């Protein structure tokens, strides 16, 4: 079987170092908020070229806590509107509603699946206070345009970089474009821990300071609470794993690009539309997502050929039970995309032969 992604294979390549890291943490007797966290935060901040990185429990918390911190700082308040792509993973929208802000769902660019900067203006109201672009599937959104628009209209920008570790435009990486950025290190992400983990990156000292408290019960000094905070910390053992894995991230991205380029060169079936790449370095290929009007048939056919595929995502946020208030909205492009997308196997350890097999099976697919 050709697996969608073998995490076992990915982590196996550095198993010795991961086990050493685990042993180091076990032997240290210190398991939360210690040197491993500080050391990873420093390295990841350098990697993203930002002043601050703050580890948190997961990617959703990274987004929720950043918005929360802006509320504490008086930059956002209940009811403020946040422009967000309609076709994102639900976490991006949850981060907004969890804070009693209003998500304004914007249709994506058809070619890149990312937030369409040309549509921002028509959604702008007096209550619009922020933009939450998502670098979907690993490709950076059009940040030069989005940031320009934000600057003109005095909006905060919170990047959802959960799928795009290391993607860049003009050498400027995901996590360094917005006023702040949320990362997920969920095991299946391009930089994945061996459990849940996440981080916020920012150049804003004040924001970093508030976040430092919020993630730890609202406290910076033990038993002195400045905010009504939460417990959202990144464990030492996960930080130690992430430090190991960060060393290999760029190499793994290069290998993902190789798989993607092999797909792009080989896929010739006119029933299957391949993803659009703006620039090589802008895409880190978290997912390789094709579009077809024959999705169910293609997925079944591939499954019968021993090829595992997934759908990212089958139901858009505005059609979820959880968001009944948005169910009647009409977002035709978002809805069409959700009916047609199919994610092919991709990962740093996928072999050329396996990619070739997927290509040849898809090329002989008939509707
Ligand atoms: C994975 C993901 C998240 C959430 O990350 P978790 O660590 O699972 O909480 C948020 N946004 C996007 C786009 C994601 O892909």
mmCIF file of C-alpha atoms and ligand atoms in Angstrom:
data_model
loop_
_atom_site.group_PDB
_atom_site.id
_atom_site.type_symbol
_atom_site.label_atom_id
_atom_site.label_comp_id
_atom_site.label_asym_id
_atom_site.label_seq_id
_atom_site.Cartn_x
_atom_site.Cartn_y
_atom_site.Cartn_z
ATOM 1 C CA UNK A 1 0.000 0.000 0.000
ATOM 2 C CA UNK A 2 1.128 3.545 -0.703
ATOM 3 C CA UNK A 3 0.400 5.383 2.523
ATOM 4 C CA UNK A 4 -0.715 8.993 2.493
ATOM 5 C CA UNK A 5 2.131 9.856 4.860
ATOM 6 C CA UNK A 6 4.195 7.524 7.006
ATOM 7 C CA UNK A 7 5.074 9.369 10.199
ATOM 8 C CA UNK A 8 6.890 6.288 11.311
ATOM 9 C CA UNK A 9 9.254 6.512 8.340
ATOM 10 C CA UNK A 10 9.713 10.249 8.787
ATOM 11 C CA UNK A 11 10.678 9.950 12.465
ATOM 12 C CA UNK A 12 12.625 6.770 11.945
ATOM 13 C CA UNK A 13 15.260 8.679 9.982
ATOM 14 C CA UNK A 14 16.232 10.543 13.145
ATOM 15 C CA UNK A 15 15.112 7.979 15.719
ATOM 16 C CA UNK A 16 18.476 7.831 17.463
ATOM 17 C CA UNK A 17 18.630 11.560 17.994
ATOM 18 C CA UNK A 18 14.992 11.654 19.119
ATOM 19 C CA UNK A 19 15.655 8.945 21.674
ATOM 20 C CA UNK A 20 18.734 10.792 22.911
ATOM 21 C CA UNK A 21 16.617 13.933 23.285
ATOM 22 C CA UNK A 22 13.955 12.010 25.226
ATOM 23 C CA UNK A 23 16.612 10.503 27.495
ATOM 24 C CA UNK A 24 18.101 13.924 28.115
ATOM 25 C CA UNK A 25 14.718 15.261 29.233
ATOM 26 C CA UNK A 26 13.910 12.195 31.345
ATOM 27 C CA UNK A 27 17.276 12.385 33.074
ATOM 28 C CA UNK A 28 17.035 16.137 33.650
ATOM 29 C CA UNK A 29 14.153 15.896 36.107
ATOM 30 C CA UNK A 30 12.660 19.083 34.573
ATOM 31 C CA UNK A 31 9.614 18.595 32.326
ATOM 32 C CA UNK A 32 7.826 21.901 31.809
ATOM 33 C CA UNK A 33 9.037 25.426 30.945
ATOM 34 C CA UNK A 34 12.763 24.779 31.071
ATOM 35 C CA UNK A 35 15.877 24.962 28.904
ATOM 36 C CA UNK A 36 14.556 22.737 26.121
ATOM 37 C CA UNK A 37 11.644 25.091 25.516
ATOM 38 C CA UNK A 38 13.842 28.192 25.663
ATOM 39 C CA UNK A 39 16.345 26.649 23.306
ATOM 40 C CA UNK A 40 13.733 25.584 20.746
ATOM 41 C CA UNK A 41 11.986 28.957 20.911
ATOM 42 C CA UNK A 42 15.271 30.721 20.207
ATOM 43 C CA UNK A 43 16.046 28.456 17.242
ATOM 44 C CA UNK A 44 12.584 28.687 15.740
ATOM 45 C CA UNK A 45 12.538 32.493 16.121
ATOM 46 C CA UNK A 46 15.857 32.585 14.249
ATOM 47 C CA UNK A 47 14.489 30.226 11.618
ATOM 48 C CA UNK A 48 11.520 32.543 11.005
ATOM 49 C CA UNK A 49 13.667 35.681 11.359
ATOM 50 C CA UNK A 50 11.547 37.146 14.159
ATOM 51 C CA UNK A 51 12.351 38.457 17.623
ATOM 52 C CA UNK A 52 10.053 36.196 19.621
ATOM 53 C CA UNK A 53 8.786 32.635 19.513
ATOM 54 C CA UNK A 54 6.497 31.404 22.284
ATOM 55 C CA UNK A 55 5.730 27.729 22.568
ATOM 56 C CA UNK A 56 2.148 26.759 23.373
ATOM 57 C CA UNK A 57 0.188 23.519 23.592
ATOM 58 C CA UNK A 58 -1.058 23.383 19.981
ATOM 59 C CA UNK A 59 -1.743 25.415 16.849
ATOM 60 C CA UNK A 60 -5.307 26.301 17.742
ATOM 61 C CA UNK A 61 -4.160 27.770 21.069
ATOM 62 C CA UNK A 62 -1.484 29.772 19.235
ATOM 63 C CA UNK A 63 -4.215 31.520 17.228
ATOM 64 C CA UNK A 64 -6.709 31.830 20.109
ATOM 65 C CA UNK A 65 -4.157 33.243 22.543
ATOM 66 C CA UNK A 66 -2.794 35.794 20.081
ATOM 67 C CA UNK A 67 -6.248 37.256 19.513
ATOM 68 C CA UNK A 68 -6.865 37.098 23.250
ATOM 69 C CA UNK A 69 -3.631 38.978 23.906
ATOM 70 C CA UNK A 70 -4.665 41.691 21.450
ATOM 71 C CA UNK A 71 -7.916 42.014 23.379
ATOM 72 C CA UNK A 72 -5.983 42.366 26.639
ATOM 73 C CA UNK A 73 -3.867 45.055 24.983
ATOM 74 C CA UNK A 74 -6.995 46.911 23.879
ATOM 75 C CA UNK A 75 -6.302 46.381 20.169
ATOM 76 C CA UNK A 76 -9.382 44.204 19.622
ATOM 77 C CA UNK A 77 -12.743 43.935 21.342
ATOM 78 C CA UNK A 78 -15.863 41.743 21.278
ATOM 79 C CA UNK A 79 -17.729 41.973 17.986
ATOM 80 C CA UNK A 80 -14.774 43.174 15.903
ATOM 81 C CA UNK A 81 -14.632 41.642 12.440
ATOM 82 C CA UNK A 82 -11.791 39.487 11.166
ATOM 83 C CA UNK A 83 -11.353 38.690 7.463
ATOM 84 C CA UNK A 84 -10.556 34.991 7.048
ATOM 85 C CA UNK A 85 -10.573 32.621 4.061
ATOM 86 C CA UNK A 86 -13.841 30.681 3.844
ATOM 87 C CA UNK A 87 -12.070 27.503 2.704
ATOM 88 C CA UNK A 88 -9.732 27.084 5.662
ATOM 89 C CA UNK A 89 -9.441 24.373 8.276
ATOM 90 C CA UNK A 90 -11.973 25.142 11.004
ATOM 91 C CA UNK A 91 -9.283 26.040 13.576
ATOM 92 C CA UNK A 92 -8.699 29.428 11.921
ATOM 93 C CA UNK A 93 -12.386 30.310 12.350
ATOM 94 C CA UNK A 94 -12.635 28.819 15.857
ATOM 95 C CA UNK A 95 -9.834 31.112 17.020
ATOM 96 C CA UNK A 96 -12.001 34.088 16.059
ATOM 97 C CA UNK A 97 -15.343 32.927 17.466
ATOM 98 C CA UNK A 98 -13.724 31.619 20.657
ATOM 99 C CA UNK A 99 -12.745 35.244 21.325
ATOM 100 C CA UNK A 100 -16.250 36.618 20.605
ATOM 101 C CA UNK A 101 -15.078 38.238 17.399
ATOM 102 C CA UNK A 102 -16.865 37.901 14.085
ATOM 103 C CA UNK A 103 -15.325 35.879 11.251
ATOM 104 C CA UNK A 104 -15.980 37.420 7.835
ATOM 105 C CA UNK A 105 -15.582 34.569 5.393
ATOM 106 C CA UNK A 106 -13.833 35.567 2.168
ATOM 107 C CA UNK A 107 -13.707 33.439 -0.984
ATOM 108 C CA UNK A 108 -10.245 32.236 -2.048
ATOM 109 C CA UNK A 109 -8.268 32.748 -5.231
ATOM 110 C CA UNK A 110 -9.293 29.876 -7.440
ATOM 111 C CA UNK A 111 -5.745 29.049 -8.540
ATOM 112 C CA UNK A 112 -3.932 28.996 -5.197
ATOM 113 C CA UNK A 113 -6.814 28.211 -2.796
ATOM 114 C CA UNK A 114 -5.516 31.137 -0.685
ATOM 115 C CA UNK A 115 -7.213 34.318 0.518
ATOM 116 C CA UNK A 116 -8.017 36.548 -2.448
ATOM 117 C CA UNK A 117 -6.542 39.999 -1.755
ATOM 118 C CA UNK A 118 -8.765 41.546 -4.436
ATOM 119 C CA UNK A 119 -11.872 40.640 -2.399
ATOM 120 C CA UNK A 120 -10.762 42.184 0.887
ATOM 121 C CA UNK A 121 -12.021 45.665 0.113
ATOM 122 C CA UNK A 122 -15.628 44.640 -0.489
ATOM 123 C CA UNK A 123 -15.799 43.025 2.963
ATOM 124 C CA UNK A 124 -14.327 46.008 4.776
ATOM 125 C CA UNK A 125 -16.581 47.716 7.363
ATOM 126 C CA UNK A 126 -16.019 50.132 10.239
ATOM 127 C CA UNK A 127 -15.723 47.086 12.525
ATOM 128 C CA UNK A 128 -13.027 45.297 10.492
ATOM 129 C CA UNK A 129 -9.962 45.110 12.703
ATOM 130 C CA UNK A 130 -7.857 42.182 11.521
ATOM 131 C CA UNK A 131 -7.015 39.762 8.718
ATOM 132 C CA UNK A 132 -6.250 36.113 9.353
ATOM 133 C CA UNK A 133 -4.653 34.739 6.169
ATOM 134 C CA UNK A 134 -4.024 30.984 6.041
ATOM 135 C CA UNK A 135 -1.101 29.594 4.049
ATOM 136 C CA UNK A 136 -3.167 26.665 2.861
ATOM 137 C CA UNK A 137 -1.550 23.368 1.855
ATOM 138 C CA UNK A 138 1.903 24.911 2.399
ATOM 139 C CA UNK A 139 1.768 27.813 -0.046
ATOM 140 C CA UNK A 140 2.183 31.317 1.355
ATOM 141 C CA UNK A 141 -0.790 33.565 0.707
ATOM 142 C CA UNK A 142 -0.121 36.767 -1.225
ATOM 143 C CA UNK A 143 1.363 38.448 1.848
ATOM 144 C CA UNK A 144 2.847 41.507 0.089
ATOM 145 C CA UNK A 145 -0.651 42.490 -1.066
ATOM 146 C CA UNK A 146 -2.432 41.427 2.111
ATOM 147 C CA UNK A 147 0.010 43.320 4.360
ATOM 148 C CA UNK A 148 -0.218 46.392 2.131
ATOM 149 C CA UNK A 149 -4.003 46.322 2.427
ATOM 150 C CA UNK A 150 -3.763 45.853 6.200
ATOM 151 C CA UNK A 151 -1.419 48.818 6.481
ATOM 152 C CA UNK A 152 -3.699 51.065 4.427
ATOM 153 C CA UNK A 153 -6.684 50.198 6.615
ATOM 154 C CA UNK A 154 -4.939 49.883 9.950
ATOM 155 C CA UNK A 155 -5.719 46.174 10.418
ATOM 156 C CA UNK A 156 -3.820 43.603 12.437
ATOM 157 C CA UNK A 157 -2.513 40.569 10.539
ATOM 158 C CA UNK A 158 -2.425 37.142 12.162
ATOM 159 C CA UNK A 159 -0.930 34.483 9.892
ATOM 160 C CA UNK A 160 -2.123 30.907 10.235
ATOM 161 C CA UNK A 161 1.183 29.235 9.384
ATOM 162 C CA UNK A 162 0.191 25.768 10.594
ATOM 163 C CA UNK A 163 0.847 24.231 7.161
ATOM 164 C CA UNK A 164 3.702 26.381 5.895
ATOM 165 C CA UNK A 165 6.865 26.151 8.041
ATOM 166 C CA UNK A 166 9.701 27.616 5.982
ATOM 167 C CA UNK A 167 7.702 28.852 2.967
ATOM 168 C CA UNK A 168 8.932 32.264 1.788
ATOM 169 C CA UNK A 169 8.409 35.157 -0.592
ATOM 170 C CA UNK A 170 11.518 37.211 -1.434
ATOM 171 C CA UNK A 171 13.361 35.383 1.351
ATOM 172 C CA UNK A 172 10.806 36.397 3.982
ATOM 173 C CA UNK A 173 9.376 33.352 5.694
ATOM 174 C CA UNK A 174 5.943 32.361 6.957
ATOM 175 C CA UNK A 175 5.642 33.647 10.493
ATOM 176 C CA UNK A 176 7.450 36.915 9.803
ATOM 177 C CA UNK A 177 4.895 38.688 7.599
ATOM 178 C CA UNK A 178 2.068 39.397 10.005
ATOM 179 C CA UNK A 179 1.937 41.218 13.345
ATOM 180 C CA UNK A 180 1.951 37.684 14.702
ATOM 181 C CA UNK A 181 1.695 34.140 13.419
ATOM 182 C CA UNK A 182 0.383 30.856 14.770
ATOM 183 C CA UNK A 183 2.196 27.593 14.059
ATOM 184 C CA UNK A 184 1.100 24.025 14.708
ATOM 185 C CA UNK A 185 3.565 21.221 15.322
ATOM 186 C CA UNK A 186 0.902 18.514 15.179
ATOM 187 C CA UNK A 187 2.723 15.288 14.213
ATOM 188 C CA UNK A 188 1.576 15.372 10.570
ATOM 189 C CA UNK A 189 2.653 18.967 9.913
ATOM 190 C CA UNK A 190 5.883 19.733 8.036
ATOM 191 C CA UNK A 191 7.579 20.392 11.370
ATOM 192 C CA UNK A 192 5.803 17.938 13.619
ATOM 193 C CA UNK A 193 6.318 17.004 17.255
ATOM 194 C CA UNK A 194 5.576 13.525 18.602
ATOM 195 C CA UNK A 195 2.394 14.805 20.168
ATOM 196 C CA UNK A 196 0.605 18.144 20.316
ATOM 197 C CA UNK A 197 2.580 21.388 20.189
ATOM 198 C CA UNK A 198 2.359 24.879 18.717
ATOM 199 C CA UNK A 199 3.984 28.305 18.783
ATOM 200 C CA UNK A 200 3.429 31.990 18.173
ATOM 201 C CA UNK A 201 6.004 34.132 16.391
ATOM 202 C CA UNK A 202 6.085 37.934 16.532
ATOM 203 C CA UNK A 203 8.369 40.962 16.525
ATOM 204 C CA UNK A 204 6.130 42.767 19.013
ATOM 205 C CA UNK A 205 7.688 42.880 22.521
ATOM 206 C CA UNK A 206 4.460 43.906 24.206
ATOM 207 C CA UNK A 207 2.454 41.120 22.584
ATOM 208 C CA UNK A 208 5.105 38.555 23.476
ATOM 209 C CA UNK A 209 5.045 39.742 27.049
ATOM 210 C CA UNK A 210 1.278 39.284 27.395
ATOM 211 C CA UNK A 211 1.391 35.895 25.651
ATOM 212 C CA UNK A 212 4.096 34.726 28.028
ATOM 213 C CA UNK A 213 1.576 35.226 30.839
ATOM 214 C CA UNK A 214 -1.571 34.077 29.058
ATOM 215 C CA UNK A 215 -0.157 30.649 28.243
ATOM 216 C CA UNK A 216 0.733 30.133 31.900
ATOM 217 C CA UNK A 217 -2.418 30.969 33.901
ATOM 218 C CA UNK A 218 -1.954 34.671 33.220
ATOM 219 C CA UNK A 219 1.145 34.631 35.351
ATOM 220 C CA UNK A 220 4.773 35.507 34.719
ATOM 221 C CA UNK A 221 5.788 35.462 38.322
ATOM 222 C CA UNK A 222 4.655 32.390 40.222
ATOM 223 C CA UNK A 223 1.347 32.884 42.098
ATOM 224 C CA UNK A 224 0.976 36.446 40.801
ATOM 225 C CA UNK A 225 -1.748 36.556 38.114
ATOM 226 C CA UNK A 226 -2.064 39.582 35.839
ATOM 227 C CA UNK A 227 -4.576 38.060 33.392
ATOM 228 C CA UNK A 228 -7.266 35.396 33.368
ATOM 229 C CA UNK A 229 -5.006 32.995 31.541
ATOM 230 C CA UNK A 230 -4.989 29.350 30.519
ATOM 231 C CA UNK A 231 -2.663 26.394 30.737
ATOM 232 C CA UNK A 232 -1.208 26.085 27.252
ATOM 233 C CA UNK A 233 2.434 25.105 27.511
ATOM 234 C CA UNK A 234 4.791 23.274 25.211
ATOM 235 C CA UNK A 235 6.325 20.344 27.115
ATOM 236 C CA UNK A 236 10.093 20.012 27.445
ATOM 237 C CA UNK A 237 10.065 16.608 25.770
ATOM 238 C CA UNK A 238 8.212 17.957 22.717
ATOM 239 C CA UNK A 239 10.506 21.002 22.564
ATOM 240 C CA UNK A 240 13.508 18.666 22.631
ATOM 241 C CA UNK A 241 12.037 16.606 19.763
ATOM 242 C CA UNK A 242 11.275 19.765 17.807
ATOM 243 C CA UNK A 243 14.869 20.997 18.156
ATOM 244 C CA UNK A 244 16.046 17.763 16.566
ATOM 245 C CA UNK A 245 13.463 17.907 13.807
ATOM 246 C CA UNK A 246 14.044 21.573 12.989
ATOM 247 C CA UNK A 247 17.574 20.696 11.858
ATOM 248 C CA UNK A 248 16.118 18.507 9.123
ATOM 249 C CA UNK A 249 13.205 20.711 8.100
ATOM 250 C CA UNK A 250 14.820 22.360 5.075
ATOM 251 C CA UNK A 251 16.091 19.038 3.772
ATOM 252 C CA UNK A 252 12.644 17.522 4.201
ATOM 253 C CA UNK A 253 11.053 20.473 2.424
ATOM 254 C CA UNK A 254 13.457 19.943 -0.482
ATOM 255 C CA UNK A 255 12.384 16.300 -0.635
ATOM 256 C CA UNK A 256 8.708 17.289 -0.556
ATOM 257 C CA UNK A 257 9.401 19.672 -3.455
ATOM 258 C CA UNK A 258 11.024 16.840 -5.373
ATOM 259 C CA UNK A 259 7.915 14.688 -4.970
ATOM 260 C CA UNK A 260 5.703 17.622 -5.980
ATOM 261 C CA UNK A 261 7.810 18.385 -9.049
ATOM 262 C CA UNK A 262 7.674 14.741 -10.091
ATOM 263 C CA UNK A 263 3.871 14.865 -9.813
ATOM 264 C CA UNK A 264 3.697 18.171 -11.679
ATOM 265 C CA UNK A 265 5.842 16.839 -14.521
ATOM 266 C CA UNK A 266 4.110 13.466 -14.726
ATOM 267 C CA UNK A 267 0.400 14.039 -14.215
ATOM 268 C CA UNK A 268 -1.203 14.349 -17.655
ATOM 269 C CA UNK A 269 -4.815 13.327 -17.118
ATOM 270 C CA UNK A 270 -7.059 16.177 -18.278
ATOM 271 C CA UNK A 271 -9.703 15.118 -15.724
ATOM 272 C CA UNK A 272 -7.303 16.005 -12.926
ATOM 273 C CA UNK A 273 -6.158 19.556 -12.340
ATOM 274 C CA UNK A 274 -2.755 19.903 -10.662
ATOM 275 C CA UNK A 275 -2.001 22.620 -8.075
ATOM 276 C CA UNK A 276 -0.763 26.038 -9.162
ATOM 277 C CA UNK A 277 2.629 27.081 -7.822
ATOM 278 C CA UNK A 278 3.278 30.806 -7.707
ATOM 279 C CA UNK A 279 7.012 30.436 -6.954
ATOM 280 C CA UNK A 280 9.027 27.384 -5.874
ATOM 281 C CA UNK A 281 10.115 28.814 -2.528
ATOM 282 C CA UNK A 282 6.600 30.036 -1.743
ATOM 283 C CA UNK A 283 5.338 26.445 -1.418
ATOM 284 C CA UNK A 284 6.549 23.841 1.093
ATOM 285 C CA UNK A 285 4.066 21.179 -0.041
ATOM 286 C CA UNK A 286 2.382 20.257 3.200
ATOM 287 C CA UNK A 287 -0.189 18.743 0.864
ATOM 288 C CA UNK A 288 -0.370 18.024 -2.853
ATOM 289 C CA UNK A 289 -3.985 18.803 -3.670
ATOM 290 C CA UNK A 290 -5.513 18.079 -7.086
ATOM 291 C CA UNK A 291 -8.996 19.004 -8.276
ATOM 292 C CA UNK A 292 -11.414 16.839 -10.191
ATOM 293 C CA UNK A 293 -15.148 16.766 -10.814
ATOM 294 C CA UNK A 294 -14.905 12.965 -10.484
ATOM 295 C CA UNK A 295 -13.490 12.915 -6.986
ATOM 296 C CA UNK A 296 -15.395 10.028 -5.488
ATOM 297 C CA UNK A 297 -14.683 7.805 -8.444
ATOM 298 C CA UNK A 298 -10.999 8.762 -8.521
ATOM 299 C CA UNK A 299 -10.589 8.209 -4.789
ATOM 300 C CA UNK A 300 -12.208 4.775 -4.948
ATOM 301 C CA UNK A 301 -10.154 3.845 -8.007
ATOM 302 C CA UNK A 302 -6.924 4.865 -6.267
ATOM 303 C CA UNK A 303 -7.928 3.008 -3.127
ATOM 304 C CA UNK A 304 -8.481 -0.128 -5.180
ATOM 305 C CA UNK A 305 -4.987 0.432 -6.600
ATOM 306 C CA UNK A 306 -3.595 0.495 -3.056
ATOM 307 C CA UNK A 307 -3.123 4.267 -2.950
ATOM 308 C CA UNK A 308 -4.345 6.167 0.106
ATOM 309 C CA UNK A 309 -5.707 9.678 -0.456
ATOM 310 C CA UNK A 310 -7.408 12.175 1.865
ATOM 311 C CA UNK A 311 -9.742 15.150 1.502
ATOM 312 C CA UNK A 312 -8.720 18.526 2.924
ATOM 313 C CA UNK A 313 -11.463 19.344 3.690
ATOM 314 C CA UNK A 314 -14.804 17.652 2.961
ATOM 315 C CA UNK A 315 -17.060 20.298 4.619
ATOM 316 C CA UNK A 316 -16.271 24.051 4.706
ATOM 317 C CA UNK A 317 -16.592 25.821 8.091
ATOM 318 C CA UNK A 318 -19.783 27.676 7.073
ATOM 319 C CA UNK A 319 -21.544 24.369 6.341
ATOM 320 C CA UNK A 320 -20.632 22.752 9.659
ATOM 321 C CA UNK A 321 -23.230 21.924 12.323
ATOM 322 C CA UNK A 322 -21.074 23.889 14.739
ATOM 323 C CA UNK A 323 -21.698 27.088 12.770
ATOM 324 C CA UNK A 324 -25.445 26.954 12.133
ATOM 325 C CA UNK A 325 -25.504 30.758 11.942
ATOM 326 C CA UNK A 326 -23.409 30.589 8.743
ATOM 327 C CA UNK A 327 -25.150 27.591 7.133
ATOM 328 C CA UNK A 328 -27.295 29.714 4.827
ATOM 329 C CA UNK A 329 -24.352 31.710 3.464
ATOM 330 C CA UNK A 330 -23.529 31.235 -0.175
ATOM 331 C CA UNK A 331 -19.821 30.851 -0.970
ATOM 332 C CA UNK A 332 -19.948 29.091 -4.336
ATOM 333 C CA UNK A 333 -16.227 28.849 -5.018
ATOM 334 C CA UNK A 334 -15.448 27.563 -1.529
ATOM 335 C CA UNK A 335 -18.236 25.002 -1.817
ATOM 336 C CA UNK A 336 -17.067 23.875 -5.261
ATOM 337 C CA UNK A 337 -13.494 23.494 -4.072
ATOM 338 C CA UNK A 338 -14.623 21.363 -1.150
ATOM 339 C CA UNK A 339 -16.424 19.027 -3.529
ATOM 340 C CA UNK A 340 -13.475 18.635 -5.881
ATOM 341 C CA UNK A 341 -10.222 18.552 -3.910
ATOM 342 C CA UNK A 342 -8.252 15.385 -3.308
ATOM 343 C CA UNK A 343 -4.900 15.176 -1.513
ATOM 344 C CA UNK A 344 -2.370 12.733 -3.001
ATOM 345 C CA UNK A 345 0.288 10.994 -0.910
ATOM 346 C CA UNK A 346 3.278 13.258 -0.248
ATOM 347 C CA UNK A 347 6.053 13.379 2.324
ATOM 348 C CA UNK A 348 9.826 13.585 2.651
ATOM 349 C CA UNK A 349 10.251 9.818 2.670
ATOM 350 C CA UNK A 350 7.994 8.988 -0.285
ATOM 351 C CA UNK A 351 9.995 7.062 -2.885
ATOM 352 C CA UNK A 352 10.287 8.026 -6.553
ATOM 353 C CA UNK A 353 8.845 4.647 -7.468
ATOM 354 C CA UNK A 354 5.764 5.221 -5.340
ATOM 355 C CA UNK A 355 5.252 8.672 -6.872
ATOM 356 C CA UNK A 356 5.615 7.096 -10.324
ATOM 357 C CA UNK A 357 2.977 4.491 -9.428
ATOM 358 C CA UNK A 358 0.514 7.166 -8.325
ATOM 359 C CA UNK A 359 1.189 9.144 -11.515
ATOM 360 C CA UNK A 360 0.675 6.189 -13.827
ATOM 361 C CA UNK A 361 -2.510 5.090 -12.056
ATOM 362 C CA UNK A 362 -3.962 8.603 -12.260
ATOM 363 C CA UNK A 363 -2.949 8.977 -15.887
ATOM 364 C CA UNK A 364 -4.884 5.835 -16.792
ATOM 365 C CA UNK A 365 -7.981 6.907 -14.824
ATOM 366 C CA UNK A 366 -11.143 7.279 -16.953
ATOM 367 C CA UNK A 367 -14.393 8.759 -15.735
HETATM 368 C C1 LIG B 1 -3.391 21.948 11.914
HETATM 369 C C2 LIG B 1 -3.972 23.288 11.700
HETATM 370 C C3 LIG B 1 -4.345 24.112 12.772
HETATM 371 C C4 LIG B 1 -4.430 23.653 14.205
HETATM 372 O O1 LIG B 1 -3.312 23.080 14.729
HETATM 373 P P1 LIG B 1 -3.422 22.081 15.973
HETATM 374 O O2 LIG B 1 -2.019 21.974 16.436
HETATM 375 O O3 LIG B 1 -3.979 20.798 15.475
HETATM 376 O O4 LIG B 1 -4.297 22.729 16.984
HETATM 377 C C5 LIG B 1 -4.771 25.404 12.494
HETATM 378 N N1 LIG B 1 -4.859 25.851 11.246
HETATM 379 C C6 LIG B 1 -4.543 25.091 10.182
HETATM 380 C C7 LIG B 1 -4.665 25.660 8.816
HETATM 381 C C8 LIG B 1 -4.104 23.784 10.373
HETATM 382 O O5 LIG B 1 -3.803 23.027 9.321
#
